[in-house]
Tab-separated table of C-alpha atoms in Angstrom:
chain	number	residue	atom	x	y	z
Y	1	UNK	CA	27.492	-12.786	-18.355
Y	2	UNK	CA	26.792	-15.814	-16.136
Y	3	UNK	CA	23.963	-16.193	-13.726
Y	4	UNK	CA	25.884	-16.557	-10.473
Y	5	UNK	CA	28.551	-14.305	-8.959
Y	6	UNK	CA	30.656	-17.179	-7.819
Y	7	UNK	CA	30.692	-18.826	-11.264
Y	8	UNK	CA	28.746	-22.067	-10.852
Y	9	UNK	CA	26.113	-22.724	-13.471
Y	10	UNK	CA	23.300	-25.224	-13.949
Y	11	UNK	CA	23.747	-28.130	-16.389
Y	12	UNK	CA	21.478	-28.621	-19.337
Y	13	UNK	CA	18.872	-31.196	-18.139
Y	14	UNK	CA	18.101	-32.170	-21.708
Y	15	UNK	CA	21.692	-33.256	-22.515
Y	16	UNK	CA	21.514	-37.082	-22.758
Y	17	UNK	CA	25.308	-37.376	-22.519
Y	18	UNK	CA	25.551	-35.395	-19.348
Y	19	UNK	CA	27.779	-37.287	-16.843
Y	20	UNK	CA	29.179	-39.576	-19.559
Y	21	UNK	CA	32.366	-39.564	-21.561
Y	22	UNK	CA	32.150	-37.625	-24.786
Y	23	UNK	CA	31.903	-39.331	-28.138
Y	24	UNK	CA	35.270	-37.925	-29.188
Y	25	UNK	CA	36.937	-39.833	-26.374
Y	26	UNK	CA	37.802	-36.791	-24.384
Y	27	UNK	CA	37.772	-37.085	-20.615
Y	28	UNK	CA	34.553	-36.293	-18.772
Y	29	UNK	CA	34.859	-32.916	-17.048
Y	30	UNK	CA	33.464	-34.505	-13.941
Y	31	UNK	CA	36.390	-36.961	-13.938
Y	32	UNK	CA	38.685	-34.015	-14.174
Y	33	UNK	CA	36.877	-32.371	-11.240
Y	34	UNK	CA	37.220	-35.574	-9.226
Y	35	UNK	CA	40.927	-35.725	-9.872
Y	36	UNK	CA	41.295	-32.156	-8.849
Y	37	UNK	CA	39.306	-32.671	-5.663
Y	38	UNK	CA	41.307	-35.737	-4.730
Y	39	UNK	CA	44.579	-33.836	-4.997
Y	40	UNK	CA	43.135	-31.004	-2.952
Y	41	UNK	CA	41.953	-33.345	-0.244
Y	42	UNK	CA	45.180	-33.337	1.850
Y	43	UNK	CA	45.414	-29.563	1.662
Y	44	UNK	CA	41.787	-29.165	2.733
Y	45	UNK	CA	42.127	-31.543	5.644
Y	46	UNK	CA	44.593	-29.088	7.105
Y	47	UNK	CA	42.322	-26.122	6.653
Y	48	UNK	CA	40.286	-24.400	9.348
Y	49	UNK	CA	37.477	-26.337	10.889
Y	50	UNK	CA	35.110	-23.433	10.123
Y	51	UNK	CA	31.758	-24.941	9.105
Y	52	UNK	CA	29.176	-23.573	6.801
Y	53	UNK	CA	29.132	-22.503	3.166
Y	54	UNK	CA	31.847	-19.840	3.682
Y	55	UNK	CA	35.094	-20.278	5.606
Y	56	UNK	CA	34.942	-17.050	7.610
Y	57	UNK	CA	38.093	-17.873	9.551
Y	58	UNK	CA	39.989	-17.891	6.305
Y	59	UNK	CA	38.212	-14.690	5.138
Y	60	UNK	CA	39.288	-12.838	8.295
Y	61	UNK	CA	42.809	-14.184	8.105
Y	62	UNK	CA	43.276	-13.039	4.579
Y	63	UNK	CA	41.740	-9.613	5.129
Y	64	UNK	CA	43.924	-9.042	8.248
Y	65	UNK	CA	47.096	-10.111	6.429
Y	66	UNK	CA	46.433	-7.879	3.446
Y	67	UNK	CA	45.648	-4.918	5.702
Y	68	UNK	CA	48.686	-5.419	7.915
Y	69	UNK	CA	51.016	-3.745	5.538
Y	70	UNK	CA	48.716	-0.840	4.669
Y	71	UNK	CA	47.243	0.580	7.864
Y	72	UNK	CA	48.323	0.342	11.516
Y	73	UNK	CA	46.419	-1.967	13.785
Y	74	UNK	CA	46.009	0.520	16.588
Y	75	UNK	CA	44.445	3.968	16.260
Y	76	UNK	CA	46.500	6.504	18.230
Y	77	UNK	CA	44.958	8.192	21.211
Y	78	UNK	CA	44.673	11.536	19.409
Y	79	UNK	CA	42.623	9.862	16.696
Y	80	UNK	CA	40.133	8.657	19.265
Y	81	UNK	CA	39.940	12.145	20.693
Y	82	UNK	CA	39.440	13.712	17.332
Y	83	UNK	CA	36.686	11.286	16.384
Y	84	UNK	CA	34.853	11.750	19.677
Y	85	UNK	CA	34.969	15.546	19.477
Y	86	UNK	CA	33.902	15.555	15.826
Y	87	UNK	CA	30.859	13.301	16.498
Y	88	UNK	CA	29.885	15.308	19.590
Y	89	UNK	CA	29.999	18.550	17.589
Y	90	UNK	CA	28.095	16.996	14.707
Y	91	UNK	CA	25.381	15.767	17.059
Y	92	UNK	CA	24.791	19.264	18.364
Y	93	UNK	CA	24.575	20.634	14.880
Y	94	UNK	CA	22.092	17.980	13.849
Y	95	UNK	CA	19.737	18.390	16.773
Y	96	UNK	CA	17.984	21.533	15.315
Y	97	UNK	CA	17.510	20.145	11.822
Y	98	UNK	CA	15.798	16.763	12.505
Y	99	UNK	CA	13.329	15.403	14.955
Y	100	UNK	CA	15.135	12.145	15.188
Y	101	UNK	CA	17.393	12.128	18.348
Y	102	UNK	CA	20.967	11.080	18.485
Y	103	UNK	CA	21.174	7.349	17.748
Y	104	UNK	CA	24.771	6.473	18.787
Y	105	UNK	CA	25.438	5.633	22.401
Y	106	UNK	CA	29.169	5.043	21.744
Y	107	UNK	CA	31.788	6.564	19.408
Y	108	UNK	CA	34.774	4.613	18.075
Y	109	UNK	CA	37.868	5.328	16.112
Y	110	UNK	CA	38.481	2.079	14.182
Y	111	UNK	CA	41.364	0.796	12.145
Y	112	UNK	CA	40.640	-1.191	8.997
Y	113	UNK	CA	41.263	-4.312	11.064
Y	114	UNK	CA	38.667	-3.186	13.582
Y	115	UNK	CA	36.177	-2.619	10.746
Y	116	UNK	CA	36.753	-6.142	9.472
Y	117	UNK	CA	36.224	-7.710	12.873
Y	118	UNK	CA	33.154	-5.707	13.836
Y	119	UNK	CA	31.389	-6.009	10.496
Y	120	UNK	CA	32.121	-9.652	9.805
Y	121	UNK	CA	28.854	-10.909	11.546
Y	122	UNK	CA	26.735	-8.815	9.183
Y	123	UNK	CA	28.811	-9.917	6.124
Y	124	UNK	CA	28.107	-13.483	7.258
Y	125	UNK	CA	24.350	-12.732	7.124
Y	126	UNK	CA	24.668	-11.253	3.653
Y	127	UNK	CA	27.009	-13.878	2.126
Y	128	UNK	CA	25.532	-17.063	3.578
Y	129	UNK	CA	22.392	-17.052	1.423
Y	130	UNK	CA	24.508	-16.657	-1.757
Y	131	UNK	CA	26.816	-19.510	-0.789
Y	132	UNK	CA	24.056	-21.815	0.463
Y	133	UNK	CA	22.034	-21.201	-2.658
Y	134	UNK	CA	25.022	-22.120	-4.877
Y	135	UNK	CA	26.112	-25.154	-2.804
Y	136	UNK	CA	22.656	-26.667	-2.571
Y	137	UNK	CA	21.559	-25.883	-6.169
Y	138	UNK	CA	24.423	-27.429	-8.025
Y	139	UNK	CA	24.448	-30.567	-5.944
Y	140	UNK	CA	20.731	-31.037	-6.487
Y	141	UNK	CA	21.325	-30.490	-10.195
Y	142	UNK	CA	23.614	-33.496	-10.512
Y	143	UNK	CA	22.043	-36.659	-11.903
Y	144	UNK	CA	21.517	-39.438	-9.435
Y	145	UNK	CA	24.258	-41.483	-11.039
Y	146	UNK	CA	26.769	-38.695	-10.563
Y	147	UNK	CA	25.692	-38.196	-6.966
Y	148	UNK	CA	26.272	-41.881	-6.237
Y	149	UNK	CA	29.728	-41.837	-7.872
Y	150	UNK	CA	30.698	-38.619	-6.069
Y	151	UNK	CA	30.017	-40.033	-2.614
Y	152	UNK	CA	32.411	-38.530	-0.058
Y	153	UNK	CA	33.684	-36.104	-2.656
Y	154	UNK	CA	30.581	-33.940	-2.143
Y	155	UNK	CA	31.762	-33.032	1.355
Y	156	UNK	CA	35.159	-32.140	-0.099
Y	157	UNK	CA	33.495	-29.995	-2.735
Y	158	UNK	CA	31.638	-28.118	0.023
Y	159	UNK	CA	34.935	-27.532	1.860
Y	160	UNK	CA	36.577	-26.356	-1.375
Y	161	UNK	CA	33.662	-23.975	-1.971
Y	162	UNK	CA	33.899	-22.687	1.624
Y	163	UNK	CA	37.621	-21.965	1.146
Y	164	UNK	CA	37.092	-20.345	-2.252
Y	165	UNK	CA	34.365	-18.114	-0.914
Y	166	UNK	CA	36.392	-17.301	2.154
Y	167	UNK	CA	39.303	-16.293	0.023
Y	168	UNK	CA	37.137	-14.084	-2.095
Y	169	UNK	CA	35.400	-12.525	0.869
Y	170	UNK	CA	38.708	-11.910	2.592
Y	171	UNK	CA	40.141	-10.044	-0.434
Y	172	UNK	CA	36.915	-8.006	-0.716
Y	173	UNK	CA	36.879	-7.064	2.975
Y	174	UNK	CA	40.544	-6.016	2.833
Y	175	UNK	CA	39.763	-3.715	-0.146
Y	176	UNK	CA	36.683	-2.314	1.477
Y	177	UNK	CA	38.403	-1.876	4.823
Y	178	UNK	CA	41.082	0.193	3.215
Y	179	UNK	CA	38.630	2.555	1.593
Y	180	UNK	CA	35.508	2.988	3.806
Y	181	UNK	CA	35.341	6.124	5.972
Y	182	UNK	CA	32.672	5.067	8.478
Y	183	UNK	CA	30.816	1.918	9.467
Y	184	UNK	CA	27.748	3.121	7.421
Y	185	UNK	CA	29.784	4.333	4.433
Y	186	UNK	CA	28.296	1.885	1.890
Y	187	UNK	CA	24.757	2.546	3.029
Y	188	UNK	CA	24.167	-0.639	5.132
Y	189	UNK	CA	24.148	-0.928	8.933
Y	190	UNK	CA	27.172	-3.196	9.094
Y	191	UNK	CA	28.375	-2.618	12.599
Y	192	UNK	CA	27.033	-3.032	16.158
Y	193	UNK	CA	23.848	-1.283	17.081
Y	194	UNK	CA	24.126	2.348	18.268
Y	195	UNK	CA	27.862	2.562	17.515
Y	196	UNK	CA	29.226	5.512	15.549
Y	197	UNK	CA	32.539	4.410	14.048
Y	198	UNK	CA	34.946	6.373	11.883
Y	199	UNK	CA	38.237	5.230	10.333
Y	200	UNK	CA	40.694	8.074	10.827
Y	201	UNK	CA	43.467	6.686	8.704
Y	202	UNK	CA	41.133	6.201	5.731
Y	203	UNK	CA	39.673	9.711	6.310
Y	204	UNK	CA	43.165	11.156	6.328
Y	205	UNK	CA	43.897	9.526	2.968
Y	206	UNK	CA	40.524	10.714	1.632
Y	207	UNK	CA	41.300	14.320	2.726
Y	208	UNK	CA	44.577	14.499	0.758
Y	209	UNK	CA	42.883	15.269	-2.518
Y	210	UNK	CA	40.274	17.687	-1.198
Y	211	UNK	CA	42.243	20.812	-0.368
Y	212	UNK	CA	40.245	21.248	2.798
Y	213	UNK	CA	41.418	21.319	6.454
Y	214	UNK	CA	41.474	17.850	8.009
Y	215	UNK	CA	39.381	18.956	10.945
Y	216	UNK	CA	36.650	20.232	8.601
Y	217	UNK	CA	36.535	16.994	6.645
Y	218	UNK	CA	36.482	14.995	9.933
Y	219	UNK	CA	33.446	16.920	11.252
Y	220	UNK	CA	31.657	16.519	7.931
Y	221	UNK	CA	32.240	12.725	7.830
Y	222	UNK	CA	31.181	12.563	11.469
Y	223	UNK	CA	27.922	14.393	10.647
Y	224	UNK	CA	27.134	11.834	7.970
Y	225	UNK	CA	27.803	8.983	10.324
Y	226	UNK	CA	25.729	10.537	13.145
Y	227	UNK	CA	22.810	11.123	10.741
Y	228	UNK	CA	22.897	7.532	9.520
Y	229	UNK	CA	22.914	6.261	13.076
Y	230	UNK	CA	19.881	8.364	13.940
Y	231	UNK	CA	17.992	6.648	11.186
Y	232	UNK	CA	19.106	3.135	12.041
Y	233	UNK	CA	18.455	3.628	15.749
Y	234	UNK	CA	15.013	5.257	15.535
Y	235	UNK	CA	13.513	3.675	12.416
Y	236	UNK	CA	12.904	0.100	13.649
Y	237	UNK	CA	12.088	-1.445	10.250
Y	238	UNK	CA	14.946	0.104	8.281
Y	239	UNK	CA	17.803	-2.233	9.192
Y	240	UNK	CA	15.740	-5.324	8.400
Y	241	UNK	CA	14.476	-3.869	5.125
Y	242	UNK	CA	17.927	-3.025	3.853
Y	243	UNK	CA	19.557	-6.327	4.799
Y	244	UNK	CA	16.431	-8.227	3.864
Y	245	UNK	CA	16.575	-6.767	0.344
Y	246	UNK	CA	20.167	-8.075	-0.028
Y	247	UNK	CA	19.065	-11.515	1.261
Y	248	UNK	CA	16.070	-11.550	-1.140
Y	249	UNK	CA	18.438	-10.751	-3.944
Y	250	UNK	CA	20.609	-13.655	-2.969
Y	251	UNK	CA	17.688	-16.070	-2.753
Y	252	UNK	CA	16.802	-15.358	-6.385
Y	253	UNK	CA	20.070	-16.630	-7.729
Y	254	UNK	CA	19.969	-19.197	-10.513
Y	255	UNK	CA	22.972	-21.594	-10.579
Y	256	UNK	CA	24.497	-23.002	-13.753
Y	257	UNK	CA	26.827	-25.910	-13.056
Y	258	UNK	CA	28.404	-25.920	-16.534
Y	259	UNK	CA	30.945	-23.406	-15.247
Y	260	UNK	CA	32.016	-25.923	-12.644
Y	261	UNK	CA	33.252	-28.113	-15.462
Y	262	UNK	CA	35.215	-25.240	-16.883
Y	263	UNK	CA	36.590	-24.477	-13.464
Y	264	UNK	CA	37.930	-28.065	-13.199
Y	265	UNK	CA	40.014	-27.504	-16.403
Y	266	UNK	CA	41.443	-24.143	-15.227
Y	267	UNK	CA	42.625	-25.071	-11.783
Y	268	UNK	CA	46.066	-26.582	-11.082
Y	269	UNK	CA	45.775	-28.466	-7.797
Y	270	UNK	CA	49.591	-27.983	-7.276
Y	271	UNK	CA	49.129	-24.246	-7.438
Y	272	UNK	CA	46.398	-22.846	-5.070
Y	273	UNK	CA	46.726	-19.418	-6.688
Y	274	UNK	CA	44.949	-20.805	-9.760
Y	275	UNK	CA	41.773	-21.350	-7.667
Y	276	UNK	CA	41.688	-17.666	-6.882
Y	277	UNK	CA	42.421	-16.734	-10.492
Y	278	UNK	CA	39.594	-18.933	-11.697
Y	279	UNK	CA	37.194	-17.478	-9.097
Y	280	UNK	CA	38.142	-13.978	-10.288
Y	281	UNK	CA	37.509	-14.732	-13.945
Y	282	UNK	CA	34.588	-13.517	-15.960
Y	283	UNK	CA	32.494	-16.587	-14.994
Y	284	UNK	CA	31.867	-14.868	-11.677
Y	285	UNK	CA	29.884	-12.011	-13.141
Y	286	UNK	CA	26.186	-12.295	-12.246
Y	287	UNK	CA	23.142	-12.066	-14.437
Y	288	UNK	CA	20.095	-10.822	-12.602
Y	289	UNK	CA	16.814	-12.599	-12.913
Y	290	UNK	CA	13.518	-10.692	-12.943
Y	291	UNK	CA	12.963	-11.461	-9.282
Y	292	UNK	CA	16.421	-10.219	-8.419
Y	293	UNK	CA	15.855	-7.089	-10.541
Y	294	UNK	CA	12.729	-6.312	-8.540
Y	295	UNK	CA	14.615	-6.798	-5.232
Y	296	UNK	CA	17.476	-4.639	-6.536
Y	297	UNK	CA	15.034	-1.863	-7.560
Y	298	UNK	CA	13.598	-1.822	-4.053
Y	299	UNK	CA	17.018	-1.760	-2.503
Y	300	UNK	CA	18.262	1.025	-4.715
Y	301	UNK	CA	15.183	3.158	-3.940
Y	302	UNK	CA	15.554	2.634	-0.197
Y	303	UNK	CA	19.318	3.381	-0.336
Y	304	UNK	CA	18.568	6.566	-2.311
Y	305	UNK	CA	16.031	7.683	0.277
Y	306	UNK	CA	18.398	7.022	3.172
Y	307	UNK	CA	21.317	8.732	1.450
Y	308	UNK	CA	19.096	11.611	0.198
Y	309	UNK	CA	17.820	12.232	3.715
Y	310	UNK	CA	21.369	12.130	5.179
Y	311	UNK	CA	22.587	14.461	2.459
Y	312	UNK	CA	19.847	16.902	3.172
Y	313	UNK	CA	20.013	17.034	6.994
Y	314	UNK	CA	23.795	17.093	6.979
Y	315	UNK	CA	23.735	19.944	4.493
Y	316	UNK	CA	21.284	21.856	6.759
Y	317	UNK	CA	23.446	21.250	9.758
Y	318	UNK	CA	26.903	22.100	8.444
Y	319	UNK	CA	26.535	24.443	5.375
Y	320	UNK	CA	26.637	27.630	7.440
Y	321	UNK	CA	29.378	26.341	9.693
Y	322	UNK	CA	31.831	24.649	7.397
Y	323	UNK	CA	33.210	26.774	4.498
Y	324	UNK	CA	33.710	23.732	2.256
Y	325	UNK	CA	30.524	21.994	3.025
Y	326	UNK	CA	28.972	22.295	-0.464
Y	327	UNK	CA	32.078	20.993	-2.095
Y	328	UNK	CA	32.285	18.086	0.382
Y	329	UNK	CA	28.604	17.262	-0.201
Y	330	UNK	CA	29.148	17.072	-3.965
Y	331	UNK	CA	32.231	14.938	-3.499
Y	332	UNK	CA	30.278	12.461	-1.402
Y	333	UNK	CA	27.355	12.406	-3.826
Y	334	UNK	CA	29.635	11.474	-6.683
Y	335	UNK	CA	31.535	8.991	-4.553
Y	336	UNK	CA	28.305	7.220	-3.544
Y	337	UNK	CA	26.709	7.384	-7.022
Y	338	UNK	CA	29.686	6.170	-8.976
Y	339	UNK	CA	31.114	3.607	-6.576
Y	340	UNK	CA	34.707	2.456	-6.752
Y	341	UNK	CA	36.840	-0.648	-6.843
Y	342	UNK	CA	35.644	-1.707	-3.405
Y	343	UNK	CA	31.976	-1.567	-4.430
Y	344	UNK	CA	32.807	-3.356	-7.675
Y	345	UNK	CA	34.336	-6.125	-5.507
Y	346	UNK	CA	31.173	-6.210	-3.450
Y	347	UNK	CA	29.106	-6.523	-6.563
Y	348	UNK	CA	31.133	-9.523	-7.589
Y	349	UNK	CA	30.932	-11.009	-4.113
Y	350	UNK	CA	27.248	-10.730	-3.423
Y	351	UNK	CA	26.033	-10.127	-6.964
Y	352	UNK	CA	24.676	-6.553	-6.618
Y	353	UNK	CA	25.884	-2.940	-6.489
Y	354	UNK	CA	25.075	-0.746	-3.499
Y	355	UNK	CA	24.601	2.452	-5.390
Y	356	UNK	CA	21.885	4.974	-4.562
Y	357	UNK	CA	21.466	5.893	-8.231
Y	358	UNK	CA	18.534	8.195	-7.446
Y	359	UNK	CA	20.328	10.063	-4.663
Y	360	UNK	CA	19.936	13.528	-6.229
Y	361	UNK	CA	16.254	12.938	-6.882
Y	362	UNK	CA	15.789	11.672	-3.337
Y	363	UNK	CA	17.562	14.765	-1.909
Y	364	UNK	CA	15.305	17.024	-3.984
Y	365	UNK	CA	12.150	15.206	-2.808
Y	366	UNK	CA	13.158	15.461	0.841
Y	367	UNK	CA	13.877	19.192	0.274
Y	368	UNK	CA	10.459	19.773	-1.310
Y	369	UNK	CA	8.740	17.976	1.625
Y	370	UNK	CA	10.700	20.020	4.064
Y	371	UNK	CA	9.964	23.297	2.420
Y	372	UNK	CA	6.234	22.648	2.053
Y	373	UNK	CA	5.396	20.600	5.168
Y	374	UNK	CA	8.333	20.993	7.581
Y	375	UNK	CA	10.804	18.621	9.104
Y	376	UNK	CA	8.315	17.035	11.526
Y	377	UNK	CA	6.236	15.752	8.604
Y	378	UNK	CA	9.363	14.774	6.631
Y	379	UNK	CA	10.884	12.784	9.469
Y	380	UNK	CA	7.459	11.305	10.333
Y	381	UNK	CA	7.434	9.498	7.089
Y	382	UNK	CA	10.017	7.146	8.555
Y	383	UNK	CA	7.481	5.900	11.055
Y	384	UNK	CA	6.198	3.190	8.659
Y	385	UNK	CA	7.519	1.671	5.467
Y	386	UNK	CA	4.159	2.189	3.717
Y	387	UNK	CA	4.529	5.973	4.099
Y	388	UNK	CA	7.828	6.113	2.308
Y	389	UNK	CA	8.171	7.528	-1.228
Y	390	UNK	CA	8.408	4.995	-3.967
Y	391	UNK	CA	10.552	4.938	-7.145
Y	392	UNK	CA	7.582	6.472	-8.981
Y	393	UNK	CA	7.450	9.328	-6.368
Y	394	UNK	CA	11.036	10.110	-7.158
Y	395	UNK	CA	9.930	10.645	-10.740
Y	396	UNK	CA	6.967	12.781	-9.724
Y	397	UNK	CA	7.931	14.511	-6.478
Y	398	UNK	CA	5.315	17.229	-6.837
Y	399	UNK	CA	2.466	14.682	-6.894
Y	400	UNK	CA	3.765	13.024	-3.748
Y	401	UNK	CA	4.184	16.285	-1.942
Y	402	UNK	CA	0.617	17.280	-2.856
Y	403	UNK	CA	-0.751	13.967	-1.703
Y	404	UNK	CA	1.103	14.419	1.521
Y	405	UNK	CA	-0.581	17.768	2.001
Y	406	UNK	CA	-3.938	16.068	2.074
Y	407	UNK	CA	-3.079	14.510	5.498
Y	408	UNK	CA	-2.699	16.488	8.753
Y	409	UNK	CA	0.605	18.273	8.465
Y	410	UNK	CA	1.739	17.394	11.947
Y	411	UNK	CA	0.905	13.679	11.726
Y	412	UNK	CA	1.794	11.899	8.418
Y	413	UNK	CA	0.934	8.524	9.797
Y	414	UNK	CA	-2.614	9.435	10.670
Y	415	UNK	CA	-4.038	8.485	7.294
Y	416	UNK	CA	-2.277	5.116	7.369
Y	417	UNK	CA	-3.777	4.439	10.791
Y	418	UNK	CA	-7.237	5.388	9.645
Y	419	UNK	CA	-6.871	3.173	6.592
Y	420	UNK	CA	-5.795	0.241	8.700
Y	421	UNK	CA	-8.700	0.817	11.152
Y	422	UNK	CA	-11.109	0.930	8.289
Y	423	UNK	CA	-9.836	-2.319	6.864
Y	424	UNK	CA	-10.112	-4.013	10.224
Y	425	UNK	CA	-13.620	-2.751	10.719
Y	426	UNK	CA	-14.636	-3.895	7.240
Y	427	UNK	CA	-13.228	-7.308	8.012
Y	428	UNK	CA	-15.088	-7.507	11.328
Y	429	UNK	CA	-18.310	-6.644	9.499
Y	430	UNK	CA	-17.949	-9.486	6.986
Y	431	UNK	CA	-20.242	-12.500	7.375
Y	432	UNK	CA	-18.583	-15.537	8.851
Y	433	UNK	CA	-18.720	-17.429	5.606
Y	434	UNK	CA	-16.934	-14.614	3.766
Y	435	UNK	CA	-14.109	-14.637	6.418
Y	436	UNK	CA	-13.774	-18.442	6.000
Y	437	UNK	CA	-13.514	-17.972	2.250
Y	438	UNK	CA	-10.818	-15.427	2.726
Y	439	UNK	CA	-8.808	-17.935	4.679
Y	440	UNK	CA	-8.841	-20.503	1.997
């Protein structure tokens, strides 16, 4: 498994023959790459003027074209009404089971095309670090002689990379857009702030195998979306922590340029389809570094805590009102825990999987906190990231619950504030020379 999801690997710096023709007389892979780039030049000059490491114009175009034959581009009026009514009902049911107020100020019924358009800005934030890391790292890895010989070709390489990434992103967005049920379905706040968005056509397809009334499934999905929106709207640090963890993962990427040489031998410049085939080959599979593994662990824990909280409060809100609530909750747990083709595509695209692997453990922990300390204490933990349970707490929920009981039951942030005050007071009491030493 290679170290980078897009398939570019670092060269061996100890290879004395790097950048030269091989002793067996075979053509230098970099010469092959140069020939390929030259033949692609005319095609690229006609491409979109989109700048940056990813051609997002191309990504959007590909996604829209692929979705055109699958799902209509306009949600019917009755779909908008059904979504609005379902979210309104779900909000009323959620009010008694959480202290967090409604977070969505608008409700939308989106098509898959709408989802692509409204989530693309967030995808740009998530994909840019990956592409920039790759583009900069492999150019820096080239020996000075190769850089001098490449000259203007480097800009062409960047354009080729932007097109390749754009193509891959477009296909991934099309697949995700045809499967997601809501804008928060994969656990990240992808859409505009305070906007609850459901995809009625996808929900209808999802309902076919459940043997439950469509209206019941719609309300259940709406309750999950509304619960997510409450967290993202009223927990100021949560959005940045989730997206920041993905960015941190991307920044830890190690690039191996040797796969670029292999790419040059696999691509037929006369057949653009071979570019996509090469980008979808095994060379794209990432290998996580220790730094990435740590970022991934933090992301998985936070995703589990979010999904576990949503699972719990939605269950409390709908179980006595929807006959199939328990079956629907179990279906969603399995769907989120196992992932599907769309999430596998995302894993190839960004290099990680968005699976809350500890979802059941997180739900059980939130349930234990609720039973022993009440929903005010439970929801109060979201006030500050330092109050949140850790991965170790998911392993030992009783210990965490007992520690939580040592603080005032109606104010879980009180102990954190007292600790911060004590630290500030201790710092103020330090001699000036100690403070100076701390700054060094």
